[in-house]
């Protein structure tokens, strides 16, 4: 067997002619920054997310950072973030000059636990960043309820969840504003870096647009000290082609997730069981995830990963070290044990191969190998 964790080339092979044509459009236009392709993509992606506005930006981290800046969140402010997430969620808060305040997740869904959010709120709290981790929406109604009670902004980190639905509604329009990443490996990925902010808040969209382009609305007139964080015309042109395929590719991911569930029945427990038990993802009835990652758990995660590697199956760990234990966040002074749920998750999770071009037979072979391990 030789099954890579992710085949990034296959989607582009499928769309080869369309991507070539998109490249030619931009080349022929003679316009490379903030032109028609970005404008069109912004309209198409806003419509896709069922949001009123979309602003293209340089990447996902910048999308979150610029939202915080536009809301005037900065030094002295606190922003609630999940204790288990990709570090970019925290970095956005740090770059705005505010302090990330970690909150432990619901251990079944890996997403923010609304009950714990309330305990972390102080007079300095200004916003909550809810991450839709692994492509599964967070419990947004409950999070929005806590936020409105305390007058906080709710920002979605939707970098892993393009197209996911919560109670029938698309992520990207469930809070005050949302940040998306188009890093190549995401469900909607560019052929390089890219990102976007979606929102129903016209004023916020306008501020992000100005901040992303040197603080300027009219060329060479600078209202505020802005940044250079724009989506390229070329990437927007590619993204427009890939957006047309997103629902089909997400549907394909769902079919593969079902295939995994069908083969990876929680194992019947026998003598000495437990140690090699494999835990499967949990999907609440209101969630319609897009399976950015298919994440299983094992107390013998590292042994399992090696076992699969020996059989030619590529896996990854999302993520091996929680943000609070990264040297980058030594300044916050957290020690091991500060966020035990998150630490346990980081020790036990492992992502199996997943992507729109993985075939069903490969999934059954992977599942057989995982069951072989759990029965051994
Ligand atoms: C990928 C990712 C980001 C950052 O996106 P970039 O485009 O790489 O800057 C932020 N948050 C989460 C949860 C992500 O997975």
XYZ file of C-alpha atoms and ligand atoms in Angstrom:
391
model
C 0.000 0.000 0.000
C 1.079 3.549 -0.607
C -1.599 5.980 0.451
C -0.357 9.534 1.043
C -2.036 11.614 3.749
C -3.207 14.134 1.149
C -2.948 14.320 -2.622
C -2.720 18.036 -3.427
C -2.136 17.501 -7.118
C -5.258 15.511 -7.976
C -7.768 18.398 -7.678
C -5.582 20.522 -9.932
C -5.244 17.743 -12.485
C -9.031 17.503 -12.581
C -9.308 21.266 -13.163
C -6.233 21.662 -15.355
C -7.970 23.317 -18.343
C -10.015 25.680 -16.130
C -6.947 26.764 -14.139
C -4.950 27.363 -17.323
C -7.797 29.507 -18.669
C -7.945 31.434 -15.377
C -4.219 32.090 -15.617
C -4.627 33.345 -19.195
C -7.470 35.663 -18.155
C -5.232 37.371 -15.600
C -2.204 37.428 -17.881
C -4.227 38.997 -20.683
C -5.884 41.526 -18.380
C -2.591 43.196 -17.467
C -4.088 43.803 -13.973
C -2.647 41.831 -11.054
C -3.764 43.414 -7.765
C -7.338 44.336 -6.707
C -9.062 43.928 -10.034
C -12.040 42.173 -11.525
C -11.138 38.619 -10.457
C -10.951 39.569 -6.775
C -14.187 41.542 -7.055
C -16.007 38.635 -8.700
C -14.606 36.105 -6.262
C -15.660 38.243 -3.295
C -19.246 38.312 -4.601
C -19.279 34.605 -5.361
C -17.761 33.582 -2.026
C -20.088 35.890 -0.033
C -23.061 34.292 -1.805
C -21.645 30.824 -1.110
C -21.308 31.616 2.617
C -24.777 33.216 2.696
C -23.069 36.396 3.961
C -23.595 39.926 2.681
C -19.931 40.907 2.343
C -16.604 39.305 1.556
C -13.182 40.963 1.533
C -10.216 39.079 0.093
C -7.024 39.298 2.185
C -3.524 37.808 2.177
C -4.140 34.678 4.292
C -6.229 33.233 7.111
C -4.129 34.650 9.929
C -4.481 38.142 8.444
C -8.240 37.685 8.046
C -8.591 37.157 11.813
C -6.031 39.831 12.687
C -7.730 42.480 10.539
C -11.178 41.675 11.977
C -9.824 42.250 15.506
C -8.111 45.507 14.442
C -11.250 46.714 12.686
C -13.260 46.147 15.872
C -10.694 48.256 17.720
C -9.497 45.326 19.845
C -5.932 45.851 21.080
C -3.645 46.251 24.093
C -5.358 45.624 27.428
C -8.151 43.605 25.799
C -8.750 39.890 26.162
C -10.049 37.562 23.481
C -11.330 34.075 24.240
C -9.786 31.382 22.040
C -9.943 27.586 22.099
C -7.131 25.912 24.060
C -6.883 23.413 21.206
C -6.556 24.986 17.812
C -3.940 25.785 15.229
C -1.701 28.506 16.688
C -2.824 31.069 14.063
C -6.020 31.673 16.064
C -3.907 32.829 19.017
C -1.373 34.713 16.891
C -4.114 36.879 15.383
C -4.991 38.057 18.898
C -1.337 38.664 19.776
C -0.716 40.642 16.571
C -3.649 42.909 17.430
C -1.869 43.555 20.759
C -4.558 41.809 22.830
C -4.211 38.736 25.085
C -5.513 35.303 24.067
C -7.481 33.662 26.893
C -7.716 29.918 26.294
C -10.898 27.983 27.055
C -11.105 24.188 27.099
C -13.187 22.367 24.459
C -16.014 19.886 24.634
C -13.904 16.743 24.482
C -16.297 14.963 22.113
C -16.473 17.650 19.422
C -13.066 19.323 20.053
C -14.826 22.697 19.731
C -15.295 25.478 22.317
C -17.487 24.549 25.255
C -20.031 27.392 25.712
C -20.379 26.641 29.451
C -16.658 27.138 30.032
C -16.573 30.396 28.040
C -18.701 32.136 30.620
C -16.214 31.270 33.396
C -13.351 32.895 31.464
C -15.061 36.250 30.870
C -13.578 39.258 32.699
C -14.262 43.025 32.410
C -11.479 43.094 29.778
C -12.995 40.461 27.494
C -13.971 41.898 24.100
C -14.496 38.951 21.776
C -14.704 35.194 21.329
C -13.007 33.416 18.431
C -14.861 30.171 17.735
C -12.903 27.741 15.564
C -14.821 25.194 13.466
C -12.093 22.643 14.034
C -11.522 19.805 11.549
C -14.451 21.128 9.453
C -17.159 20.734 12.097
C -19.084 23.857 13.192
C -18.894 24.981 16.798
C -22.127 25.356 18.798
C -22.763 28.889 17.550
C -26.217 29.560 19.041
C -24.908 28.851 22.532
C -21.720 30.863 21.903
C -23.696 33.818 20.486
C -26.007 33.719 23.518
C -23.080 34.010 25.971
C -21.576 36.780 23.826
C -24.706 38.896 23.626
C -25.247 38.554 27.372
C -21.787 40.079 27.933
C -21.622 42.422 24.922
C -18.836 40.511 23.140
C -18.078 40.149 19.428
C -18.134 36.643 17.986
C -15.545 35.864 15.322
C -15.574 32.570 13.453
C -12.256 30.981 12.507
C -13.648 29.116 9.507
C -10.238 28.239 8.022
C -11.049 24.505 8.115
C -14.759 24.618 7.367
C -15.635 26.173 3.968
C -19.189 25.058 3.249
C -19.987 23.447 6.623
C -23.478 24.057 7.999
C -24.797 24.685 11.504
C -28.557 24.069 11.881
C -28.792 24.448 8.107
C -26.865 27.717 7.930
C -23.444 28.121 6.365
C -20.396 28.968 8.477
C -19.051 32.416 7.657
C -22.320 34.146 8.533
C -22.995 32.750 12.012
C -21.205 35.354 14.156
C -20.215 39.012 13.702
C -17.454 38.218 11.218
C -15.500 35.203 9.964
C -11.954 34.555 8.794
C -11.210 32.022 6.044
C -7.893 30.634 4.824
C -7.229 29.467 1.262
C -3.944 27.755 2.112
C -3.522 24.986 -0.497
C -4.473 22.110 1.830
C -7.791 23.618 2.995
C -11.151 22.476 1.578
C -11.038 25.543 -0.690
C -7.367 26.160 -1.395
C -5.513 28.529 -3.693
C -2.269 27.685 -5.506
C -0.463 29.686 -2.852
C -1.606 31.798 0.095
C -4.946 33.561 0.335
C -7.697 34.435 2.787
C -11.014 36.230 3.196
C -13.267 37.909 5.719
C -17.024 37.350 5.445
C -19.612 39.300 7.437
C -23.085 40.824 7.430
C -21.628 43.954 9.056
C -21.091 46.526 6.259
C -19.026 48.830 8.463
C -16.691 46.012 9.499
C -16.239 44.925 5.874
C -15.366 48.482 4.897
C -12.827 48.839 7.722
C -11.146 45.523 6.884
C -10.922 46.556 3.226
C -9.245 49.846 4.138
C -6.890 48.202 6.686
C -5.869 45.506 4.197
C -4.773 48.101 1.640
C -2.447 50.484 3.525
C -5.302 52.172 5.374
C -6.239 53.771 2.106
C -9.601 54.186 0.385
C -8.284 56.543 -2.289
C -4.816 55.780 -3.660
C -2.110 57.699 -1.732
C -4.620 58.980 0.858
C -4.035 57.101 4.133
C -6.736 57.356 6.799
C -5.122 54.930 9.229
C -1.880 52.958 9.528
C -2.946 49.964 7.504
C -1.289 46.808 6.245
C -0.548 45.199 2.933
C -2.708 42.078 3.017
C -4.514 41.502 -0.252
C -5.756 38.516 -2.218
C -3.916 38.349 -5.566
C -5.862 38.507 -8.832
C -4.223 35.257 -9.909
C -5.232 33.418 -6.727
C -8.758 34.862 -6.943
C -9.031 33.616 -10.542
C -7.951 30.107 -9.453
C -10.275 30.190 -6.448
C -13.257 31.094 -8.649
C -12.715 27.880 -10.609
C -12.216 25.779 -7.495
C -15.242 27.296 -5.729
C -17.455 25.812 -8.456
C -16.255 22.371 -7.351
C -16.373 22.902 -3.598
C -19.802 21.384 -2.917
C -19.043 18.341 -5.048
C -15.698 17.844 -3.328
C -17.186 18.325 0.146
C -19.868 15.757 -0.715
C -17.098 13.381 -1.716
C -15.388 13.930 1.667
C -18.682 13.141 3.413
C -19.000 9.876 1.498
C -15.487 8.901 2.578
C -16.245 9.807 6.203
C -19.287 7.513 6.057
C -17.045 4.802 4.617
C -14.664 5.222 7.571
C -17.560 5.072 10.055
C -18.930 1.940 8.396
C -15.616 0.082 8.650
C -14.312 1.461 11.933
C -17.032 0.177 14.202
C -16.065 0.975 17.765
C -14.373 -2.328 18.563
C -16.030 -4.872 20.814
C -14.094 -4.772 24.058
C -12.434 -7.981 25.175
C -9.769 -9.024 27.626
C -7.445 -6.153 28.516
C -9.273 -3.890 26.105
C -9.171 -0.145 26.285
C -5.537 0.505 25.546
C -5.873 -0.082 21.824
C -9.374 1.273 21.533
C -9.945 3.718 18.683
C -12.322 6.617 19.272
C -14.183 7.986 16.240
C -15.327 11.556 15.520
C -18.572 12.660 17.179
C -21.060 14.676 15.129
C -23.875 16.480 17.010
C -27.256 16.289 15.237
C -27.147 20.020 14.369
C -23.754 19.837 12.659
C -23.124 19.245 8.965
C -19.323 19.017 8.844
C -17.158 19.152 5.706
C -14.470 16.743 6.971
C -11.413 18.889 6.461
C -9.783 16.184 8.582
C -10.951 12.768 9.755
C -9.530 12.567 13.256
C -9.456 9.428 15.391
C -8.049 8.991 18.879
C -5.952 6.358 20.549
C -4.108 6.134 23.854
C -1.345 4.491 21.816
C -1.402 7.115 19.110
C 2.317 7.077 18.309
C 2.399 3.267 18.106
C -0.663 3.368 15.841
C 0.917 5.986 13.614
C 4.045 3.851 13.182
C 1.948 0.733 12.575
C 0.149 2.510 9.718
C 3.354 4.053 8.346
C 4.881 0.542 8.116
C 1.884 -0.402 5.977
C 2.341 2.598 3.656
C -0.445 4.744 5.109
C 0.313 8.429 5.622
C -1.199 10.140 8.660
C -0.670 13.455 10.440
C -1.125 14.887 13.927
C -3.332 17.993 14.217
C -1.686 19.127 16.412
C 1.251 17.676 18.368
C 1.766 20.599 20.810
C -0.995 22.857 22.192
C -0.402 26.617 21.770
C -0.053 27.212 25.530
C 2.978 24.878 25.659
C 4.706 26.318 22.592
C 7.897 28.311 23.284
C 6.238 31.139 21.332
C 3.749 31.543 24.196
C 6.174 31.127 27.113
C 5.286 34.736 28.023
C 1.844 33.631 29.221
C 3.495 31.361 31.812
C 1.316 28.273 31.346
C 2.729 24.946 32.559
C 1.911 21.401 31.567
C -1.436 20.551 33.169
C -2.895 24.053 32.712
C -5.364 22.799 30.074
C -5.623 19.034 30.643
C -8.401 18.345 28.111
C -6.484 20.045 25.352
C -3.243 18.316 26.372
C -4.936 14.894 26.298
C -6.397 15.660 22.856
C -2.972 16.661 21.554
C -1.489 13.398 22.885
C -4.164 11.140 21.405
C -5.437 12.513 18.082
C -4.360 11.346 14.652
C -5.712 12.359 11.230
C -6.340 9.591 8.698
C -6.039 10.293 4.953
C -8.930 12.440 3.702
C -9.548 14.422 0.539
C -11.923 14.615 -2.409
C -9.686 12.455 -4.591
C -9.025 9.638 -2.151
C -10.770 6.514 -3.393
C -13.271 4.453 -1.478
C -11.177 1.278 -1.699
C -8.227 3.091 -0.135
C -10.470 4.117 2.768
C -11.568 0.538 3.367
C -7.934 -0.642 3.305
C -6.934 2.071 5.780
C -9.878 1.170 8.016
C -8.918 -2.533 7.881
C -5.374 -1.652 8.946
C -6.649 0.476 11.846
C -8.965 -2.351 12.983
C -6.033 -4.761 12.675
C -4.109 -2.589 15.104
C -6.970 -2.232 17.535
C -7.554 -6.022 17.612
C -3.863 -6.919 17.925
C -4.968 27.271 8.395
C -5.553 27.881 9.587
C -5.388 29.244 9.887
C -4.414 30.131 9.173
O -4.572 30.251 7.820
P -3.330 30.718 6.914
O -3.954 31.015 5.600
O -2.343 29.621 6.877
O -2.766 31.957 7.547
C -6.068 29.766 10.978
N -6.833 29.003 11.754
C -7.010 27.678 11.520
C -7.885 26.886 12.424
C -6.360 27.069 10.441
O -6.502 25.766 10.229
